[in-house]
Amino acid sequence: MADAALALETVDLSKSFGGLRAVQNVSLQLAQGQLHAVIGPNGAGKSTFVNLLTGQLRPTKGTILLAGQDITGTPSHRMPHLGVARSFQRTNILKSLSVLENVRLAAQALHPLGLRVLRSPRHGAELVDVARRALERVGLTGVEQSAAGILSHGAQRQIEIAMTLVGDPKVILLDEPLAGMGQEEGERMAELLKSLARERALLLIEHDMDFVFAVADRMTVLVDGTVLATGAPAAVRADKAVQTAYLGEHV
C-alpha cells in the first residue's frame, strides 16, 4: 500500500491501565476510499483503540499518523478540525430538536466563529445549507423538520452520520453503527457506508459479522488488545487462528 494513499495509520499503538494492557502494539493502515472493519470479541480492545484514535485517550506508547502527519496526543476537541469525525455506540442526538437543528448545531460547533455566527444571518444561512447537504447525502431530506426523537433508530443513526459529515472529514470512525437495527435498516446502512467509503476513509467497529463481511474492503481482528490477523475479508475468514479465536459459527 503506497504511503500517499494512507488516510490514517497507527504504529505500535498501545494503551495500559495500570497492569491491564488494553491495546498492545497495534499497527493498522487505513487508506483513502476504503472501509476497514475492526472486529473481535468483547474486551478485545476495539473501543479503546477508537478512543485512542480520536484523542479521548492518550496512548501509553506508539504513533498515530493522519495523512503522514504525527497527531499522537492531539486532544479530542481538535480532531474534527483536523478531518477526523466519529459516531458513538449510543445515539448522540438531541431528540427534542428537529433533524435539521441537530445537524446545524454540529456544523456550528465546527465553525471558527462558534456562537457568534448567530449574529450574522449570512453565516447562519450557510450553516443551514451545510446541514441540508449532509442530510441529503444520508437520505434524510424529507424529514428535516421532524423531531429527531420520533424517527426510527436507523434514521437516528443516519442523523449521526450526517452530523459527522458537516466538517467534510477525510476519516470517519464508526462505533457499532448497526446496533439495534432491523434487517431493512441494516441494508440501508450498508449501502450508505459503502457509498461514503468511495469518497473518504471509514473505520468500522461492528459485531454483526454478516454486515461486516458485506461492506468491508479490509479487516483487522483484535484479540486481547493485539492484532490477530489483518487483510482482505476472504483471507481473514479463512484464517484458522481467527476461526478458533473468534469467528466460530460465523465461518
mmCIF file of C-alpha atoms in Angstrom:
data_model
loop_
_atom_site.group_PDB
_atom_site.id
_atom_site.type_symbol
_atom_site.label_atom_id
_atom_site.label_comp_id
_atom_site.label_asym_id
_atom_site.label_seq_id
_atom_site.Cartn_x
_atom_site.Cartn_y
_atom_site.Cartn_z
ATOM 1 C CA MET A 1 0.000 0.000 0.000
ATOM 2 C CA ALA A 2 1.563 3.317 -1.046
ATOM 3 C CA ASP A 3 2.060 5.857 1.719
ATOM 4 C CA ALA A 4 0.374 8.549 -0.389
ATOM 5 C CA ALA A 5 -2.894 6.597 -0.225
ATOM 6 C CA LEU A 6 -2.931 6.350 3.563
ATOM 7 C CA ALA A 7 -5.502 8.436 5.393
ATOM 8 C CA LEU A 8 -4.736 7.144 8.897
ATOM 9 C CA GLU A 9 -2.017 4.916 10.288
ATOM 10 C CA THR A 10 -1.052 3.609 13.708
ATOM 11 C CA VAL A 11 2.391 2.284 14.546
ATOM 12 C CA ASP A 12 2.794 0.060 17.631
ATOM 13 C CA LEU A 13 -0.098 1.860 19.328
ATOM 14 C CA SER A 14 -0.539 0.753 22.946
ATOM 15 C CA LYS A 15 -2.619 1.687 25.976
ATOM 16 C CA SER A 16 -2.262 0.348 29.503
ATOM 17 C CA PHE A 17 -4.429 0.997 32.536
ATOM 18 C CA GLY A 18 -2.162 0.084 35.408
ATOM 19 C CA GLY A 19 -1.321 -3.565 34.856
ATOM 20 C CA LEU A 20 -4.027 -4.036 32.211
ATOM 21 C CA ARG A 21 -2.738 -3.782 28.642
ATOM 22 C CA ALA A 22 -5.924 -2.910 26.757
ATOM 23 C CA VAL A 23 -4.223 -2.256 23.401
ATOM 24 C CA GLN A 24 -0.819 -3.720 22.570
ATOM 25 C CA ASN A 25 1.389 -2.706 19.654
ATOM 26 C CA VAL A 26 -1.436 -2.272 17.157
ATOM 27 C CA SER A 27 -0.244 -1.219 13.706
ATOM 28 C CA LEU A 28 -3.038 -0.504 11.244
ATOM 29 C CA GLN A 29 -3.282 1.266 7.897
ATOM 30 C CA LEU A 30 -6.487 2.905 6.669
ATOM 31 C CA ALA A 31 -6.447 4.034 3.043
ATOM 32 C CA GLN A 32 -8.493 6.695 1.306
ATOM 33 C CA GLY A 33 -11.520 5.201 -0.400
ATOM 34 C CA GLN A 34 -11.518 2.209 1.929
ATOM 35 C CA LEU A 35 -13.841 0.781 4.568
ATOM 36 C CA HIS A 36 -11.686 -1.001 7.148
ATOM 37 C CA ALA A 37 -13.513 -3.043 9.802
ATOM 38 C CA VAL A 38 -12.026 -3.821 13.208
ATOM 39 C CA ILE A 39 -13.622 -6.869 14.784
ATOM 40 C CA GLY A 40 -13.039 -9.019 17.835
ATOM 41 C CA PRO A 41 -14.748 -10.470 20.904
ATOM 42 C CA ASN A 42 -15.947 -8.343 23.802
ATOM 43 C CA GLY A 43 -12.977 -6.968 25.707
ATOM 44 C CA ALA A 44 -10.673 -7.209 22.705
ATOM 45 C CA GLY A 45 -9.755 -3.506 22.914
ATOM 46 C CA LYS A 46 -11.795 -2.200 19.961
ATOM 47 C CA SER A 47 -13.428 0.763 21.707
ATOM 48 C CA THR A 48 -10.185 1.644 23.487
ATOM 49 C CA PHE A 49 -8.463 1.667 20.106
ATOM 50 C CA VAL A 50 -11.049 4.079 18.658
ATOM 51 C CA ASN A 51 -10.781 6.301 21.748
ATOM 52 C CA LEU A 52 -7.029 6.496 21.149
ATOM 53 C CA LEU A 53 -7.569 7.486 17.517
ATOM 54 C CA THR A 54 -9.994 10.257 18.470
ATOM 55 C CA GLY A 55 -7.889 11.719 21.286
ATOM 56 C CA GLN A 56 -10.204 10.710 24.093
ATOM 57 C CA LEU A 57 -7.364 8.623 25.481
ATOM 58 C CA ARG A 58 -3.626 9.264 25.269
ATOM 59 C CA PRO A 59 -1.562 6.277 24.186
ATOM 60 C CA THR A 60 0.971 4.739 26.534
ATOM 61 C CA LYS A 61 3.251 4.394 23.531
ATOM 62 C CA GLY A 62 3.091 4.333 19.751
ATOM 63 C CA THR A 63 2.251 6.771 16.988
ATOM 64 C CA ILE A 64 -0.880 7.962 15.171
ATOM 65 C CA LEU A 65 -0.383 9.449 11.715
ATOM 66 C CA LEU A 66 -3.030 11.381 9.774
ATOM 67 C CA ALA A 67 -2.076 11.666 6.096
ATOM 68 C CA GLY A 68 1.515 11.138 7.209
ATOM 69 C CA GLN A 69 1.464 13.804 9.937
ATOM 70 C CA ASP A 70 2.045 12.802 13.554
ATOM 71 C CA ILE A 71 -1.102 13.652 15.564
ATOM 72 C CA THR A 72 -0.335 11.471 18.607
ATOM 73 C CA GLY A 73 -1.752 13.059 21.756
ATOM 74 C CA THR A 74 -3.988 15.573 19.951
ATOM 75 C CA PRO A 75 -6.985 16.282 22.234
ATOM 76 C CA SER A 76 -10.401 15.065 21.131
ATOM 77 C CA HIS A 77 -11.879 18.550 20.591
ATOM 78 C CA ARG A 78 -9.225 19.236 17.946
ATOM 79 C CA MET A 79 -9.748 16.066 15.933
ATOM 80 C CA PRO A 80 -12.823 17.189 13.915
ATOM 81 C CA HIS A 81 -10.882 20.279 12.837
ATOM 82 C CA LEU A 82 -8.121 18.003 11.537
ATOM 83 C CA GLY A 83 -10.615 15.993 9.498
ATOM 84 C CA VAL A 84 -11.374 13.064 11.822
ATOM 85 C CA ALA A 85 -15.009 12.515 12.839
ATOM 86 C CA ARG A 86 -16.706 9.725 14.773
ATOM 87 C CA SER A 87 -20.033 8.296 15.824
ATOM 88 C CA PHE A 88 -20.663 6.515 19.115
ATOM 89 C CA GLN A 89 -22.203 3.211 20.199
ATOM 90 C CA ARG A 90 -25.213 5.054 21.612
ATOM 91 C CA THR A 91 -27.090 7.677 19.641
ATOM 92 C CA ASN A 92 -25.777 11.130 20.455
ATOM 93 C CA ILE A 93 -28.581 13.392 19.221
ATOM 94 C CA LEU A 94 -30.934 15.897 20.864
ATOM 95 C CA LYS A 95 -34.232 14.120 20.409
ATOM 96 C CA SER A 96 -36.465 17.125 21.165
ATOM 97 C CA LEU A 97 -34.891 19.195 18.384
ATOM 98 C CA SER A 98 -35.599 18.815 14.697
ATOM 99 C CA VAL A 99 -33.433 16.694 12.464
ATOM 100 C CA LEU A 100 -32.128 19.831 10.750
ATOM 101 C CA GLU A 101 -31.325 21.577 14.043
ATOM 102 C CA ASN A 102 -29.274 18.636 15.256
ATOM 103 C CA VAL A 103 -27.113 18.712 12.161
ATOM 104 C CA ARG A 104 -26.937 22.525 12.067
ATOM 105 C CA LEU A 105 -25.659 22.585 15.652
ATOM 106 C CA ALA A 106 -22.973 20.091 14.718
ATOM 107 C CA ALA A 107 -21.925 22.383 11.862
ATOM 108 C CA GLN A 108 -21.950 25.391 14.181
ATOM 109 C CA ALA A 109 -19.645 23.638 16.657
ATOM 110 C CA LEU A 110 -17.055 23.260 13.893
ATOM 111 C CA HIS A 111 -17.347 26.842 12.669
ATOM 112 C CA PRO A 112 -14.366 29.004 13.684
ATOM 113 C CA LEU A 113 -16.673 31.787 14.869
ATOM 114 C CA GLY A 114 -18.561 29.492 17.232
ATOM 115 C CA LEU A 115 -21.703 31.009 18.729
ATOM 116 C CA ARG A 116 -21.025 34.363 17.070
ATOM 117 C CA VAL A 117 -22.371 33.013 13.781
ATOM 118 C CA LEU A 118 -25.831 33.519 15.256
ATOM 119 C CA ARG A 119 -25.275 37.271 14.984
ATOM 120 C CA SER A 120 -24.817 37.019 11.230
ATOM 121 C CA PRO A 121 -27.787 35.989 9.085
ATOM 122 C CA ARG A 122 -25.415 35.130 6.243
ATOM 123 C CA HIS A 123 -23.320 32.755 8.344
ATOM 124 C CA GLY A 124 -26.465 31.254 9.864
ATOM 125 C CA ALA A 125 -27.861 30.533 6.403
ATOM 126 C CA GLU A 126 -24.547 28.984 5.349
ATOM 127 C CA LEU A 127 -24.700 26.556 8.278
ATOM 128 C CA VAL A 128 -28.257 25.564 7.379
ATOM 129 C CA ASP A 129 -27.105 24.880 3.810
ATOM 130 C CA VAL A 130 -24.247 22.724 5.098
ATOM 131 C CA ALA A 131 -26.680 20.787 7.296
ATOM 132 C CA ARG A 132 -29.138 20.268 4.455
ATOM 133 C CA ARG A 133 -26.431 18.952 2.145
ATOM 134 C CA ALA A 134 -25.319 16.476 4.822
ATOM 135 C CA LEU A 135 -28.900 15.293 5.336
ATOM 136 C CA GLU A 136 -29.371 14.889 1.612
ATOM 137 C CA ARG A 137 -26.170 12.829 1.474
ATOM 138 C CA VAL A 138 -27.506 10.334 4.044
ATOM 139 C CA GLY A 139 -31.016 10.205 2.556
ATOM 140 C CA LEU A 140 -32.974 12.257 5.116
ATOM 141 C CA THR A 141 -34.076 15.240 3.032
ATOM 142 C CA GLY A 142 -37.789 14.640 3.581
ATOM 143 C CA VAL A 143 -37.697 14.685 7.392
ATOM 144 C CA GLU A 144 -35.680 17.836 8.107
ATOM 145 C CA GLN A 145 -38.343 19.459 10.296
ATOM 146 C CA SER A 146 -39.380 16.315 12.184
ATOM 147 C CA ALA A 147 -38.366 15.926 15.812
ATOM 148 C CA ALA A 148 -35.325 13.665 15.827
ATOM 149 C CA GLY A 149 -36.739 11.549 18.658
ATOM 150 C CA ILE A 150 -39.748 10.321 16.693
ATOM 151 C CA LEU A 151 -37.668 8.810 13.892
ATOM 152 C CA SER A 152 -36.715 5.138 13.759
ATOM 153 C CA HIS A 153 -33.483 4.002 15.338
ATOM 154 C CA GLY A 154 -31.948 3.552 11.903
ATOM 155 C CA ALA A 155 -32.876 7.100 10.874
ATOM 156 C CA GLN A 156 -31.371 8.439 14.102
ATOM 157 C CA ARG A 157 -28.136 6.686 13.184
ATOM 158 C CA GLN A 158 -28.317 8.393 9.786
ATOM 159 C CA ILE A 159 -28.650 11.742 11.573
ATOM 160 C CA GLU A 160 -25.457 10.995 13.484
ATOM 161 C CA ILE A 161 -23.616 10.222 10.283
ATOM 162 C CA ALA A 162 -24.907 13.479 8.779
ATOM 163 C CA MET A 163 -23.508 15.237 11.858
ATOM 164 C CA THR A 164 -20.077 13.751 11.131
ATOM 165 C CA LEU A 165 -20.230 14.918 7.512
ATOM 166 C CA VAL A 166 -20.705 18.642 8.178
ATOM 167 C CA GLY A 167 -16.973 19.109 8.714
ATOM 168 C CA ASP A 168 -16.155 17.319 5.433
ATOM 169 C CA PRO A 169 -13.920 14.806 7.248
ATOM 170 C CA LYS A 170 -11.306 12.726 5.483
ATOM 171 C CA VAL A 171 -11.668 9.935 8.080
ATOM 172 C CA ILE A 172 -14.856 8.726 9.802
ATOM 173 C CA LEU A 173 -14.746 6.318 12.743
ATOM 174 C CA LEU A 174 -17.991 4.408 13.306
ATOM 175 C CA ASP A 175 -18.512 2.548 16.586
ATOM 176 C CA GLU A 176 -21.183 -0.144 16.089
ATOM 177 C CA PRO A 177 -23.480 1.834 13.747
ATOM 178 C CA LEU A 178 -25.726 -1.198 13.241
ATOM 179 C CA ALA A 179 -26.563 -1.690 16.923
ATOM 180 C CA GLY A 180 -30.337 -2.015 17.454
ATOM 181 C CA MET A 181 -31.277 -2.015 13.763
ATOM 182 C CA GLY A 182 -33.565 -4.408 11.936
ATOM 183 C CA GLN A 183 -32.665 -6.078 8.661
ATOM 184 C CA GLU A 184 -34.142 -3.436 6.348
ATOM 185 C CA GLU A 185 -32.475 -0.576 8.222
ATOM 186 C CA GLY A 186 -29.217 -2.516 8.237
ATOM 187 C CA GLU A 187 -29.339 -2.948 4.476
ATOM 188 C CA ARG A 188 -29.856 0.792 4.021
ATOM 189 C CA MET A 189 -26.937 1.497 6.351
ATOM 190 C CA ALA A 190 -24.718 -0.922 4.421
ATOM 191 C CA GLU A 191 -25.434 0.882 1.158
ATOM 192 C CA LEU A 192 -24.800 4.272 2.771
ATOM 193 C CA LEU A 193 -21.449 3.230 4.256
ATOM 194 C CA LYS A 194 -20.252 1.637 1.029
ATOM 195 C CA SER A 195 -21.165 4.839 -0.784
ATOM 196 C CA LEU A 196 -19.383 7.055 1.761
ATOM 197 C CA ALA A 197 -16.280 4.858 1.625
ATOM 198 C CA ARG A 198 -15.858 5.745 -2.038
ATOM 199 C CA GLU A 199 -15.357 9.378 -1.025
ATOM 200 C CA ARG A 200 -13.294 9.111 2.180
ATOM 201 C CA ALA A 201 -11.784 6.604 4.619
ATOM 202 C CA LEU A 202 -14.049 4.738 7.061
ATOM 203 C CA LEU A 203 -13.019 2.697 10.090
ATOM 204 C CA LEU A 204 -15.829 0.493 11.362
ATOM 205 C CA ILE A 205 -16.251 -1.280 14.709
ATOM 206 C CA GLU A 206 -19.096 -3.788 14.434
ATOM 207 C CA HIS A 207 -20.244 -7.118 15.928
ATOM 208 C CA ASP A 208 -22.599 -8.162 13.118
ATOM 209 C CA MET A 209 -20.367 -10.400 11.031
ATOM 210 C CA ASP A 210 -22.764 -10.693 8.080
ATOM 211 C CA PHE A 211 -22.795 -6.890 7.860
ATOM 212 C CA VAL A 212 -19.013 -6.626 8.212
ATOM 213 C CA PHE A 213 -18.255 -9.163 5.501
ATOM 214 C CA ALA A 214 -20.781 -7.449 3.211
ATOM 215 C CA VAL A 215 -19.263 -3.957 3.454
ATOM 216 C CA ALA A 216 -15.581 -4.195 4.442
ATOM 217 C CA ASP A 217 -12.714 -3.795 1.980
ATOM 218 C CA ARG A 218 -10.199 -4.791 4.637
ATOM 219 C CA MET A 219 -10.410 -6.208 8.170
ATOM 220 C CA THR A 220 -8.343 -6.340 11.328
ATOM 221 C CA VAL A 221 -9.086 -8.809 14.114
ATOM 222 C CA LEU A 222 -8.209 -7.811 17.681
ATOM 223 C CA VAL A 223 -7.984 -10.368 20.476
ATOM 224 C CA ASP A 224 -6.790 -9.371 23.959
ATOM 225 C CA GLY A 225 -5.694 -5.995 22.618
ATOM 226 C CA THR A 226 -3.379 -7.396 19.949
ATOM 227 C CA VAL A 227 -3.744 -7.872 16.186
ATOM 228 C CA LEU A 228 -4.511 -11.499 15.429
ATOM 229 C CA ALA A 229 -4.965 -11.027 11.684
ATOM 230 C CA THR A 230 -5.424 -8.313 9.084
ATOM 231 C CA GLY A 231 -6.205 -8.433 5.389
ATOM 232 C CA ALA A 232 -8.985 -8.843 2.858
ATOM 233 C CA PRO A 233 -12.258 -10.246 4.286
ATOM 234 C CA ALA A 234 -11.913 -13.573 2.447
ATOM 235 C CA ALA A 235 -8.405 -14.104 3.820
ATOM 236 C CA VAL A 236 -9.468 -13.214 7.358
ATOM 237 C CA ARG A 237 -12.475 -15.530 7.150
ATOM 238 C CA ALA A 238 -10.198 -18.401 6.078
ATOM 239 C CA ASP A 239 -7.573 -17.769 8.775
ATOM 240 C CA LYS A 240 -7.537 -20.763 11.137
ATOM 241 C CA ALA A 241 -6.415 -18.703 14.119
ATOM 242 C CA VAL A 242 -9.294 -16.285 13.586
ATOM 243 C CA GLN A 243 -11.776 -19.125 13.264
ATOM 244 C CA THR A 244 -10.566 -20.655 16.513
ATOM 245 C CA ALA A 245 -10.392 -17.430 18.497
ATOM 246 C CA TYR A 246 -13.429 -15.561 17.257
ATOM 247 C CA LEU A 247 -15.462 -16.356 14.167
ATOM 248 C CA GLY A 248 -16.524 -19.886 15.098
ATOM 249 C CA GLU A 249 -20.094 -20.322 13.888
ATOM 250 C CA HIS A 250 -19.809 -17.317 11.554
ATOM 251 C CA VAL A 251 -17.438 -19.195 9.266
#
